[in-house]
Short mmCIF file of C-alpha atoms in Angstrom, two decimals:
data_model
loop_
_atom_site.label_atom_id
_atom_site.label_comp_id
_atom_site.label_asym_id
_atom_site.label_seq_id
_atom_site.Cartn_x
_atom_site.Cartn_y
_atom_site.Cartn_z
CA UNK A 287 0.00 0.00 0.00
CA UNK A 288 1.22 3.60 -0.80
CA UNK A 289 1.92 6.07 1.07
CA UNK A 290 -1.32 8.28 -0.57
CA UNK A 291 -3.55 4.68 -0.26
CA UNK A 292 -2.35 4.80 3.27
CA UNK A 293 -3.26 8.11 4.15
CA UNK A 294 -6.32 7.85 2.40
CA UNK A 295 -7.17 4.86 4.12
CA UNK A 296 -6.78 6.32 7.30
CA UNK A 297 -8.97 9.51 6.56
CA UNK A 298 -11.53 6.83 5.51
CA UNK A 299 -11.89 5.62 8.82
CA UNK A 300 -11.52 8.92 10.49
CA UNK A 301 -14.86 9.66 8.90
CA UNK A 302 -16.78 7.01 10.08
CA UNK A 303 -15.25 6.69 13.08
CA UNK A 304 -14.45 9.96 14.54
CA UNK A 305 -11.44 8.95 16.52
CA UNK A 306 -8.77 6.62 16.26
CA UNK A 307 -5.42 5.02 17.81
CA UNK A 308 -2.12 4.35 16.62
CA UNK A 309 -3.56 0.68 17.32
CA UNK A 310 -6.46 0.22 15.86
CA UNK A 311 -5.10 2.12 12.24
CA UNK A 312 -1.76 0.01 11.96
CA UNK A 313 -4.04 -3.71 12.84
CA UNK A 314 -6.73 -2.21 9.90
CA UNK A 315 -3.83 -1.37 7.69
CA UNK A 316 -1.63 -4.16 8.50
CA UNK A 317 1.23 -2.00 9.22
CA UNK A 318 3.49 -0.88 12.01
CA UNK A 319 2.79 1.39 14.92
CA UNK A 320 5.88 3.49 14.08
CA UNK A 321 4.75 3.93 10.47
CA UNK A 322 1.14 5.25 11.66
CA UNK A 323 2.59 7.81 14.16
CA UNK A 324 4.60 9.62 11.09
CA UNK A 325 1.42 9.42 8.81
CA UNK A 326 -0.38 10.90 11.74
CA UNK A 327 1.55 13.68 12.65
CA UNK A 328 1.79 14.18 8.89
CA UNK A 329 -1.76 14.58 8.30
CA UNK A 330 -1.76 16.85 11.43
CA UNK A 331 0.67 19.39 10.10
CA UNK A 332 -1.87 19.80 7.04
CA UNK A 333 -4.95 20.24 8.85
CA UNK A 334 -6.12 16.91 7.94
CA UNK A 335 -6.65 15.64 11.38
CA UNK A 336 -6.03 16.49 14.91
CA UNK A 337 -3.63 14.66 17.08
CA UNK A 338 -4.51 13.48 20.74
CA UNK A 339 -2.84 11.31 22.86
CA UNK A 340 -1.94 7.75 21.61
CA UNK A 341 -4.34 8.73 17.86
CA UNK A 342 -5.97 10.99 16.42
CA UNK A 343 -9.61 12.74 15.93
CA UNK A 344 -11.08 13.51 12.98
CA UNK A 345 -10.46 17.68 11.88
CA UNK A 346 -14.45 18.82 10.98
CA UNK A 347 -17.69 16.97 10.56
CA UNK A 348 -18.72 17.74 7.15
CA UNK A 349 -14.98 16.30 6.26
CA UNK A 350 -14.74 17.34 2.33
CA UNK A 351 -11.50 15.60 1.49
CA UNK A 352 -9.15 16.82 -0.61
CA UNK A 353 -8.89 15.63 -4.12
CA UNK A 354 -5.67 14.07 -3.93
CA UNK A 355 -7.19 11.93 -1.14
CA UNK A 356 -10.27 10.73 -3.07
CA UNK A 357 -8.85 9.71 -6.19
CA UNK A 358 -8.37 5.72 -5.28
CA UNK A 359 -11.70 5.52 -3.85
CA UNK A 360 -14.55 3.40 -6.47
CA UNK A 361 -12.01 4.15 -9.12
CA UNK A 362 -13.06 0.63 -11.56
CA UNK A 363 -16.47 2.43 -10.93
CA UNK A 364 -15.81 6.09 -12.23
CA UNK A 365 -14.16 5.27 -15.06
CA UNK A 366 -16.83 3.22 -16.22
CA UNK A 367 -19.08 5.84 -14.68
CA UNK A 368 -16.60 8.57 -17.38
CA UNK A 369 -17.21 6.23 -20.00
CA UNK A 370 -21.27 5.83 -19.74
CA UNK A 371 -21.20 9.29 -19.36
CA UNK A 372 -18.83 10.30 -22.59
CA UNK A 373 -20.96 8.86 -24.61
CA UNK A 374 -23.47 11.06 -24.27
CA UNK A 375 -22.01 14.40 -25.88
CA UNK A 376 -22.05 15.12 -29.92
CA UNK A 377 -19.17 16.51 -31.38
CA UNK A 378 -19.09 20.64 -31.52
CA UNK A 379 -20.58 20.54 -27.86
CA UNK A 380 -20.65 22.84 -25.41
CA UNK A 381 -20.16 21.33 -22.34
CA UNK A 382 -20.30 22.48 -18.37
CA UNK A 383 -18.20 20.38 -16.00
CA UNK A 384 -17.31 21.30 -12.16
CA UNK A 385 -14.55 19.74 -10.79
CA UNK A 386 -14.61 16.51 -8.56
CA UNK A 387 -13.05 12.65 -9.61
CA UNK A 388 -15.68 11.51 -11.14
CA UNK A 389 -15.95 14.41 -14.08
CA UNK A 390 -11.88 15.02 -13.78
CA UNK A 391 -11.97 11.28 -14.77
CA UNK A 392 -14.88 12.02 -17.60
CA UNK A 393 -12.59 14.56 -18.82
CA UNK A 394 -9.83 12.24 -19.29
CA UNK A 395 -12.60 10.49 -21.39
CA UNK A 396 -13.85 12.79 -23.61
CA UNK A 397 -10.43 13.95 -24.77
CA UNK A 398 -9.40 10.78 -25.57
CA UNK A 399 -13.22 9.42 -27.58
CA UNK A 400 -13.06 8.69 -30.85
CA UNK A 401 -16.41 10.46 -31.19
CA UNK A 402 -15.13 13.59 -30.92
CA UNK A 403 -12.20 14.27 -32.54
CA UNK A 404 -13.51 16.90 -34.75
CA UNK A 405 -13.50 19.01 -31.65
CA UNK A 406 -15.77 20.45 -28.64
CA UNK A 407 -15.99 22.98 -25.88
CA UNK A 408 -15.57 22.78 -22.32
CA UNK A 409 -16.62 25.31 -19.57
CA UNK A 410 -15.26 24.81 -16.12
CA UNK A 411 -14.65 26.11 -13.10
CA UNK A 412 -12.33 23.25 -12.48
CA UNK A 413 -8.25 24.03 -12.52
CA UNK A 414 -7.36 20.65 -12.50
CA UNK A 415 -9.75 19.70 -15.45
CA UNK A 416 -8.27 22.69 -17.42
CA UNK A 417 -5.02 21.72 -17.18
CA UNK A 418 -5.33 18.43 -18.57
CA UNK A 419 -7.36 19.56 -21.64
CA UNK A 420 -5.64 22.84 -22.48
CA UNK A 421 -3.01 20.16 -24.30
CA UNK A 422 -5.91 18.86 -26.28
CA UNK A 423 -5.64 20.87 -29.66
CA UNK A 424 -9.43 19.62 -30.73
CA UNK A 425 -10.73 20.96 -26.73
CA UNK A 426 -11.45 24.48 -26.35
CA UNK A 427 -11.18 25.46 -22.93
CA UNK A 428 -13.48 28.25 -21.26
CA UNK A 429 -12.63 28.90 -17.96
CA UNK A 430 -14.26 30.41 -14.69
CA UNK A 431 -12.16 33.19 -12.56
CA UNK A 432 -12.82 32.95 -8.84
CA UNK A 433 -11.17 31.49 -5.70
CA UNK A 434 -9.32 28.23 -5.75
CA UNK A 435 -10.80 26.13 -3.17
CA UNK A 436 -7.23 23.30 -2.48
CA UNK A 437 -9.94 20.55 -1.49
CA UNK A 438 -11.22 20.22 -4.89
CA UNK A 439 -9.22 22.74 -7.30
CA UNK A 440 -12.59 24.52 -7.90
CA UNK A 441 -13.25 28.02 -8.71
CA UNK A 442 -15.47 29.62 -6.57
CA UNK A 443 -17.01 33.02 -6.00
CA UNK A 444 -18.46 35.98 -7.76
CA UNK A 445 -16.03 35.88 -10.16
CA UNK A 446 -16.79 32.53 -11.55
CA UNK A 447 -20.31 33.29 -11.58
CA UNK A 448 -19.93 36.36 -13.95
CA UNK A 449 -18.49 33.97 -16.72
CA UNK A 450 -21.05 31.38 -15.95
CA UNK A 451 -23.93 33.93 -16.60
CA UNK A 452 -22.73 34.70 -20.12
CA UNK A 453 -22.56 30.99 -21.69
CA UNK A 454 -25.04 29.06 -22.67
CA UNK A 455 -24.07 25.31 -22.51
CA UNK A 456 -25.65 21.69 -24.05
CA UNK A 457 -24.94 19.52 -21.19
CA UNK A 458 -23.82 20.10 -18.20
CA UNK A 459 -22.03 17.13 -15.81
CA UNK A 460 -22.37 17.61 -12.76
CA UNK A 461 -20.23 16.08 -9.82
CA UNK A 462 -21.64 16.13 -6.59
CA UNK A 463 -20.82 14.91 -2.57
CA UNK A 464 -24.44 13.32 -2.36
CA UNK A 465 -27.79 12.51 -4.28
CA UNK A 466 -31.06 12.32 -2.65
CA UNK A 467 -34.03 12.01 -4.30
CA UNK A 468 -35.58 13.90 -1.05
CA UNK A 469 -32.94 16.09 -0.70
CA UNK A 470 -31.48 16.89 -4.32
CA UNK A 471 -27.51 17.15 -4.98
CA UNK A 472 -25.67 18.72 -2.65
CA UNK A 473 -21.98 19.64 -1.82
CA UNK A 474 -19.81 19.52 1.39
CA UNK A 475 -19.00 23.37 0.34
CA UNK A 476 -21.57 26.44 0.24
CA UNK A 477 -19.75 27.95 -2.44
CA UNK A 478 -19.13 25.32 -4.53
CA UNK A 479 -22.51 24.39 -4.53
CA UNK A 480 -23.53 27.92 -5.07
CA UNK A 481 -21.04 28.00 -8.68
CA UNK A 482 -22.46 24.55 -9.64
CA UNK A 483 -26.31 25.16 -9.17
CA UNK A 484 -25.29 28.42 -11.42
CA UNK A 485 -23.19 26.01 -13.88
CA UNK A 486 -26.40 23.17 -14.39
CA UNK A 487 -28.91 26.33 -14.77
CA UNK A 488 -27.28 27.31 -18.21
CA UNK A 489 -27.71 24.05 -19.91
CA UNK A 490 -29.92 22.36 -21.68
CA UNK A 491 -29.21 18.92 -20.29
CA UNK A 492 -28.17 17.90 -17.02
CA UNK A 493 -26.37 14.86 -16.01
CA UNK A 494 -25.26 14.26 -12.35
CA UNK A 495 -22.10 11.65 -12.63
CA UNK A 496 -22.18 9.65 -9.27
CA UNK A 497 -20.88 6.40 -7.91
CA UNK A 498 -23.62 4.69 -5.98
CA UNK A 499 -21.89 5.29 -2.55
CA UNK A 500 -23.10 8.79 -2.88
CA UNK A 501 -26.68 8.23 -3.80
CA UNK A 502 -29.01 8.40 -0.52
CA UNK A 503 -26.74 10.31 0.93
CA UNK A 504 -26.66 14.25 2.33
CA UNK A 505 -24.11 17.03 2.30
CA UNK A 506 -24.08 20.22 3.68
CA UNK A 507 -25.03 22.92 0.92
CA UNK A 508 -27.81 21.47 -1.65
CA UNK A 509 -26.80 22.30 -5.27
CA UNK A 510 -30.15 21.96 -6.76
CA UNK A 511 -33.80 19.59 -6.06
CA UNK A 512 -33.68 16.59 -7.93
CA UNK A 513 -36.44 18.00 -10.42
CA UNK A 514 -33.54 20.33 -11.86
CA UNK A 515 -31.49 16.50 -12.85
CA UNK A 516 -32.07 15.09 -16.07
CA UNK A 517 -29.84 11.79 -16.17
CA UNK A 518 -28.11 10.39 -13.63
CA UNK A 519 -24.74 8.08 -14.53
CA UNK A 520 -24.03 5.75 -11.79
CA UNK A 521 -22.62 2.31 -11.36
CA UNK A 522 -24.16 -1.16 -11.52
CA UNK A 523 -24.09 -1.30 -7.65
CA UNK A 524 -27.08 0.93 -7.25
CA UNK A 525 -29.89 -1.03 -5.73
CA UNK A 526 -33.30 -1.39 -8.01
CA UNK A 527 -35.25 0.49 -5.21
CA UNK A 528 -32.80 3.95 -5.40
CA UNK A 529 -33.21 3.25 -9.68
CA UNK A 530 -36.74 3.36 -9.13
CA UNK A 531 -37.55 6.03 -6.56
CA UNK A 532 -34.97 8.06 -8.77
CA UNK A 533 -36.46 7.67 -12.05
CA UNK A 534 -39.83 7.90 -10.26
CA UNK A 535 -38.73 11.48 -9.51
CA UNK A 536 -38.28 12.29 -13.67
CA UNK A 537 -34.51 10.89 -13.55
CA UNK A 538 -33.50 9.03 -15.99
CA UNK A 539 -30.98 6.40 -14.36
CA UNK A 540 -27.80 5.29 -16.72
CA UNK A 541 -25.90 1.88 -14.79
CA UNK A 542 -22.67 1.28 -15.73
#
């Protein structure tokens, strides 16, 4: 296990558990106690935990990981998830994408589909995503100003809303923390959920790209009811009961 698999691991358990000794992480991880305390006081010094006495507590409630953290978790599932989801967009779209793993790993996607190599257009608010498709010569890249949020390499603020409010996109994908068919989409952030509600409301199409972990759930900040959803791409773990109380709602529920 890596270093980042490790640390990722140990964030994981953080979250459900709340609190945790040097102990209990190195028997789950099947490493040594020494090896724990440095990844401990490690996380500590970036604000990733808090240390105590003998372990560690977890930093915040909501806990919105950062990227670099999330990347290894349902990964066979979001790249089928990317794939599903690819297929959906004509060549010479415009398309919306926040940021998140599931639509960084959709980007990844569409730059590489055979589909559409005669070229398309992406709006984000998304660094990371930006980066990685700038080097695409048949990708034009529109992107957001704002704030850089380091959790998820979003832009955020009024500044990405002014660019948002003068495009008008095809489909927007939409990444999100949770999926409720109660509660809508929502986000761990109040401002990222703010830029992507604005994002999905300038497109004619909107798909929400989710593993199934995340459907049922509930984050802080809703992004938008489920009414404002059109299509929702999700893996082939999602139970027939969420598929039906989903598509029940007017969403139209793609398994991968």
């Amino acid at each position: 296990m890596s270093r980042y698999d490790r640390w990722n691991a140990i964030l994981e358990l953080l979250a459900q558990e709340g609190r945790l000794s040097v102990e209990e992480a190195a028997q789950a991880l099947d490493v040594s106690a020494a090896t724990i305390r440095r990844d401990f006081d490690q996380l500590a010094q970036q604000q990733m935990l808090m240390r105590t006495r003998g372990g560690a507590v977890a930093q915040s409630v909501s806990y919105d990981l950062p990227l670099r953290y999330k990347t290894a978790r349902h990964a066979d599932e979001k790249h089928r998830i990317a794939a599903a989801a690819a297929g959906l967009v004509s060549p010479g779209a415009v398309v919306g994408m926040n940021g998140g793993t599931t639509t960084s790993e959709l980007a990844r996607a569409l730059a590489t589909s055979p589909a559409l190599e005669s070229g398309f257009t992406v709006v984000t608010n998304a660094l990371n995503i930006a980066s990685e498709l700038t080097v695409r010569r048949h990708v034009k890249i529109v992107v957001t100003g704002g704030v850089a949020r380091q959790q998820s390499y979003e832009l955020i603020g009024p500044l990405a809303s002014g660019v948002l409010e003068q495009v008008t996109l095809d489909v927007a994908f939409l990444g999100v923390d949770a999926i409720d068919v109660d509660l809508g989409a929502s986000a761990h952030h109040e401002g990222e959920a703010s830029v992507n509600h604005l994002l999905i409301s300038r497109a004619q199409h909107v798909v929400a790209v989710a593993d199934s972990s995340k459907v049922g759930g509930r984050a802080f900040s809703r992004i938008c009811p489920i009414g404002e959803i059109d299509t929702l791409v999700t893996d082939d773990r999602l139970s027939d009961d969420e598929a039906a109380r989903l598509t029940e709602a007017g969403v139209k529920v793609v398994r991968a």
